[in-house]
mmCIF file of C-alpha atoms in Angstrom:
data_model
loop_
_atom_site.group_PDB
_atom_site.id
_atom_site.type_symbol
_atom_site.label_atom_id
_atom_site.label_comp_id
_atom_site.label_asym_id
_atom_site.label_seq_id
_atom_site.Cartn_x
_atom_site.Cartn_y
_atom_site.Cartn_z
ATOM 1 C CA MET A 1405 122.063 108.125 68.814
ATOM 2 C CA GLU A 1406 120.498 109.126 72.083
ATOM 3 C CA LYS A 1407 119.441 112.684 72.740
ATOM 4 C CA VAL A 1408 120.435 114.042 76.053
ATOM 5 C CA THR A 1409 117.514 115.661 77.797
ATOM 6 C CA THR A 1410 117.753 119.205 79.047
ATOM 7 C CA LYS A 1411 115.211 118.460 81.771
ATOM 8 C CA LYS A 1412 116.524 117.205 85.048
ATOM 9 C CA LEU A 1413 113.806 117.308 87.682
ATOM 10 C CA ALA A 1414 110.015 117.206 87.593
ATOM 11 C CA LEU A 1415 107.916 117.532 90.755
ATOM 12 C CA PHE A 1416 104.221 116.494 90.856
ATOM 13 C CA SER A 1417 101.677 116.399 93.645
ATOM 14 C CA GLY A 1418 98.507 114.445 94.239
ATOM 15 C CA ARG A 1419 95.397 116.160 95.726
ATOM 16 C CA THR A 1420 96.074 115.304 99.352
ATOM 17 C CA HIS A 1421 98.328 118.230 100.287
ATOM 18 C CA PRO A 1422 99.092 120.416 97.278
ATOM 19 C CA ALA A 1423 100.104 123.373 99.461
ATOM 20 C CA LEU A 1424 102.995 121.410 100.845
ATOM 21 C CA ALA A 1425 104.164 120.423 97.312
ATOM 22 C CA GLN A 1426 103.904 124.116 96.253
ATOM 23 C CA GLU A 1427 106.014 125.138 99.166
ATOM 24 C CA VAL A 1428 108.675 122.420 98.322
ATOM 25 C CA ALA A 1429 108.652 123.533 94.683
ATOM 26 C CA ALA A 1430 109.090 127.123 95.641
ATOM 27 C CA HIS A 1431 112.007 126.214 97.922
ATOM 28 C CA LEU A 1432 113.695 124.221 95.148
ATOM 29 C CA GLY A 1433 113.039 126.976 92.602
ATOM 30 C CA GLN A 1434 111.195 124.450 90.400
ATOM 31 C CA PRO A 1435 107.704 124.686 88.972
ATOM 32 C CA LEU A 1436 105.142 122.162 90.253
ATOM 33 C CA GLY A 1437 104.044 120.079 87.357
ATOM 34 C CA GLU A 1438 100.423 119.630 86.343
ATOM 35 C CA ALA A 1439 99.192 116.110 87.039
ATOM 36 C CA ASN A 1440 95.690 116.840 85.468
ATOM 37 C CA ILE A 1441 93.913 114.254 87.601
ATOM 38 C CA VAL A 1442 90.514 113.487 86.272
ATOM 39 C CA GLU A 1443 88.034 111.695 88.422
ATOM 40 C CA PHE A 1444 85.368 109.631 86.611
ATOM 41 C CA ALA A 1445 81.753 109.212 87.786
ATOM 42 C CA ASN A 1446 82.555 105.796 89.236
ATOM 43 C CA GLY A 1447 85.390 107.183 91.394
ATOM 44 C CA GLU A 1448 88.346 105.994 89.192
ATOM 45 C CA ILE A 1449 91.034 108.554 88.541
ATOM 46 C CA ARG A 1450 93.357 109.159 85.600
ATOM 47 C CA PRO A 1451 96.415 111.467 85.764
ATOM 48 C CA ARG A 1452 97.862 112.800 82.581
ATOM 49 C CA PHE A 1453 100.955 114.991 82.906
ATOM 50 C CA ALA A 1454 100.808 118.262 80.967
ATOM 51 C CA GLU A 1455 104.459 118.157 79.930
ATOM 52 C CA SER A 1456 106.837 115.402 78.881
ATOM 53 C CA VAL A 1457 108.719 113.613 81.650
ATOM 54 C CA ARG A 1458 110.908 111.547 79.303
ATOM 55 C CA GLY A 1459 114.385 111.284 80.735
ATOM 56 C CA CYS A 1460 113.467 113.295 83.904
ATOM 57 C CA ASP A 1461 114.037 112.538 87.550
ATOM 58 C CA VAL A 1462 110.344 112.592 88.623
ATOM 59 C CA PHE A 1463 109.272 113.135 92.205
ATOM 60 C CA VAL A 1464 105.702 112.294 93.013
ATOM 61 C CA MET A 1465 104.650 113.790 96.354
ATOM 62 C CA GLN A 1466 101.627 112.672 98.275
ATOM 63 C CA SER A 1467 100.870 112.286 102.003
ATOM 64 C CA HIS A 1468 98.759 109.206 102.703
ATOM 65 C CA TYR A 1469 95.750 110.398 104.623
ATOM 66 C CA GLY A 1470 92.138 111.083 104.030
ATOM 67 C CA VAL A 1471 91.010 114.548 103.156
ATOM 68 C CA GLU A 1472 87.994 116.187 101.427
ATOM 69 C CA GLY A 1473 85.985 113.016 101.303
ATOM 70 C CA ARG A 1474 88.860 110.856 100.044
ATOM 71 C CA SER A 1475 90.405 108.019 102.146
ATOM 72 C CA ILE A 1476 93.953 107.070 102.909
ATOM 73 C CA ASN A 1477 93.507 104.362 100.283
ATOM 74 C CA ASP A 1478 92.491 106.978 97.711
ATOM 75 C CA SER A 1479 95.646 108.923 98.439
ATOM 76 C CA ILE A 1480 97.808 105.874 98.003
ATOM 77 C CA VAL A 1481 96.167 104.726 94.767
ATOM 78 C CA GLU A 1482 96.337 108.278 93.433
ATOM 79 C CA GLN A 1483 100.125 108.353 93.989
ATOM 80 C CA LEU A 1484 100.564 104.909 92.548
ATOM 81 C CA THR A 1485 98.704 105.846 89.309
ATOM 82 C CA MET A 1486 100.811 108.977 89.007
ATOM 83 C CA ILE A 1487 103.996 106.908 89.427
ATOM 84 C CA ASP A 1488 102.721 104.443 86.809
ATOM 85 C CA ALA A 1489 102.002 107.297 84.427
ATOM 86 C CA ALA A 1490 105.553 108.622 84.837
ATOM 87 C CA TYR A 1491 106.989 105.159 84.333
ATOM 88 C CA ARG A 1492 104.996 104.637 81.138
ATOM 89 C CA ALA A 1493 106.062 108.081 79.949
ATOM 90 C CA SER A 1494 109.715 107.081 80.105
ATOM 91 C CA ALA A 1495 110.897 108.926 83.210
ATOM 92 C CA LYS A 1496 114.506 108.312 84.002
ATOM 93 C CA ARG A 1497 113.962 107.782 87.721
ATOM 94 C CA ILE A 1498 110.838 107.974 89.875
ATOM 95 C CA THR A 1499 110.943 108.859 93.583
ATOM 96 C CA ALA A 1500 107.846 108.459 95.722
ATOM 97 C CA VAL A 1501 107.821 111.292 98.344
ATOM 98 C CA CYS A 1502 105.433 110.238 101.162
ATOM 99 C CA PRO A 1503 105.720 112.703 104.092
ATOM 100 C CA PHE A 1504 103.207 110.448 105.889
ATOM 101 C CA TYR A 1505 103.563 106.787 104.881
ATOM 102 C CA GLY A 1506 100.209 105.041 105.100
ATOM 103 C CA TYR A 1507 99.875 101.730 106.954
ATOM 104 C CA ALA A 1508 103.285 102.187 108.594
ATOM 105 C CA ARG A 1509 101.933 100.905 111.879
ATOM 106 C CA GLN A 1510 101.154 97.598 110.300
ATOM 107 C CA ASP A 1511 104.823 96.659 109.976
ATOM 108 C CA ARG A 1512 104.732 93.216 111.625
ATOM 109 C CA LYS A 1513 102.312 90.469 112.542
ATOM 110 C CA ALA A 1514 101.192 91.053 116.131
ATOM 111 C CA GLU A 1515 98.826 88.061 115.957
ATOM 112 C CA GLY A 1516 97.986 85.296 113.582
ATOM 113 C CA ARG A 1517 96.077 85.931 110.343
ATOM 114 C CA GLU A 1518 97.160 89.548 110.162
ATOM 115 C CA PRO A 1519 98.691 91.276 107.141
ATOM 116 C CA ILE A 1520 101.984 93.249 107.038
ATOM 117 C CA THR A 1521 100.370 96.051 105.100
ATOM 118 C CA ALA A 1522 103.389 98.345 105.260
ATOM 119 C CA ARG A 1523 105.312 95.751 103.167
ATOM 120 C CA LEU A 1524 102.356 95.419 100.789
ATOM 121 C CA VAL A 1525 102.316 99.197 100.147
ATOM 122 C CA ALA A 1526 106.110 99.118 99.521
ATOM 123 C CA ASP A 1527 105.627 96.285 97.033
ATOM 124 C CA MET A 1528 102.892 98.308 95.230
ATOM 125 C CA PHE A 1529 105.225 101.330 94.892
ATOM 126 C CA LYS A 1530 107.911 99.041 93.328
ATOM 127 C CA ALA A 1531 105.310 97.514 90.921
ATOM 128 C CA ALA A 1532 104.206 100.944 89.871
ATOM 129 C CA GLY A 1533 107.735 101.970 88.998
ATOM 130 C CA ALA A 1534 109.131 103.907 91.977
ATOM 131 C CA LYS A 1535 112.894 103.387 92.425
ATOM 132 C CA ARG A 1536 113.320 105.392 95.596
ATOM 133 C CA MET A 1537 111.225 106.413 98.546
ATOM 134 C CA ILE A 1538 111.424 109.528 100.777
ATOM 135 C CA SER A 1539 109.400 109.650 103.993
ATOM 136 C CA ILE A 1540 109.366 111.446 107.349
ATOM 137 C CA ASP A 1541 109.382 109.662 110.656
ATOM 138 C CA LEU A 1542 108.380 106.196 109.660
ATOM 139 C CA HIS A 1543 106.658 104.294 112.411
ATOM 140 C CA SER A 1544 109.647 101.951 112.616
ATOM 141 C CA GLY A 1545 113.028 101.735 110.938
ATOM 142 C CA GLN A 1546 112.424 98.244 109.680
ATOM 143 C CA ILE A 1547 110.030 99.557 107.050
ATOM 144 C CA GLN A 1548 113.071 100.753 105.104
ATOM 145 C CA GLY A 1549 113.928 97.144 104.587
ATOM 146 C CA PHE A 1550 110.594 96.507 102.807
ATOM 147 C CA PHE A 1551 111.850 98.534 99.808
ATOM 148 C CA GLU A 1552 114.292 97.110 97.300
ATOM 149 C CA GLY A 1553 115.554 100.547 96.391
ATOM 150 C CA PRO A 1554 116.984 103.324 98.600
ATOM 151 C CA VAL A 1555 114.884 104.890 101.257
ATOM 152 C CA ASP A 1556 115.532 108.353 102.606
ATOM 153 C CA HIS A 1557 114.077 108.168 106.109
ATOM 154 C CA LEU A 1558 114.009 111.783 107.326
ATOM 155 C CA THR A 1559 113.067 112.933 110.804
ATOM 156 C CA ALA A 1560 111.115 116.021 111.825
ATOM 157 C CA THR A 1561 112.372 115.924 115.373
ATOM 158 C CA PRO A 1562 114.751 118.976 115.142
ATOM 159 C CA VAL A 1563 111.966 121.093 113.651
ATOM 160 C CA LEU A 1564 109.447 119.880 116.236
ATOM 161 C CA GLU A 1565 111.989 120.502 119.030
ATOM 162 C CA GLN A 1566 112.519 124.091 117.872
ATOM 163 C CA TYR A 1567 108.679 124.672 117.656
ATOM 164 C CA VAL A 1568 108.179 123.262 121.205
ATOM 165 C CA ARG A 1569 110.937 125.390 122.588
ATOM 166 C CA GLN A 1570 109.360 128.544 121.120
ATOM 167 C CA GLN A 1571 105.706 127.796 121.555
ATOM 168 C CA ALA A 1572 105.025 125.285 124.380
ATOM 169 C CA PRO A 1573 104.511 126.161 128.010
ATOM 170 C CA SER A 1574 107.432 125.429 130.195
ATOM 171 C CA PRO A 1575 108.049 122.624 130.951
ATOM 172 C CA PRO A 1576 106.365 120.725 128.097
ATOM 173 C CA VAL A 1577 105.006 117.188 128.530
ATOM 174 C CA ILE A 1578 106.073 114.719 125.815
ATOM 175 C CA VAL A 1579 103.827 111.721 125.281
ATOM 176 C CA SER A 1580 104.040 108.682 122.905
ATOM 177 C CA PRO A 1581 101.023 107.548 120.853
ATOM 178 C CA ASP A 1582 101.921 103.894 121.513
ATOM 179 C CA SER A 1583 104.714 101.686 122.902
ATOM 180 C CA GLY A 1584 106.474 101.575 119.494
ATOM 181 C CA ARG A 1585 107.321 105.332 119.728
ATOM 182 C CA ILE A 1586 108.423 105.516 123.370
ATOM 183 C CA LYS A 1587 112.112 105.721 122.476
ATOM 184 C CA VAL A 1588 111.426 108.663 120.112
ATOM 185 C CA ALA A 1589 109.401 110.470 122.762
ATOM 186 C CA GLU A 1590 112.149 109.820 125.302
ATOM 187 C CA ARG A 1591 114.750 111.168 123.043
ATOM 188 C CA MET A 1592 112.852 114.308 122.339
ATOM 189 C CA ALA A 1593 112.253 114.835 126.073
ATOM 190 C CA GLN A 1594 116.021 114.507 126.680
ATOM 191 C CA HIS A 1595 116.825 117.061 123.946
ATOM 192 C CA LEU A 1596 114.337 119.499 125.452
#
């Protein structure tokens, strides 16, 4: 006989941007779980969730960038270890929430002897136990195909357009950081 859990959703955050996770938790009306991340003297980390996640839909939120002396790689590994902890604690489903997905610009081989690191990161999330990915404004849509599970590729364009309309001098100038995002910049310029 299987006991049906009364828990449905558990939200955890790494140390990269806890304020964002707090804001999301407040918006959802859910408490932000305690990941209890311990950093050892040699730099290794170990998360240990304060409450049971057995049978829960677990969301592990972490932006992939360096902050407070930690690198983008530290952010990714921290999220991976939290996902692994949830997987080994019998979470029902695990979703990796990556507002900024690290290594997204390395989505293809531009020259010989180069890695496709965006795919490698996707493979690591799968290996850790993530069944779904949520990200915002991936560098290219093809990254969604690197995951075997569903990917919710959200866009911040409407929010940015609203902000630019309210705050920017008139008329604003829209630029692209590289040739891969020219279409996105053109679309935003047309909307404005």
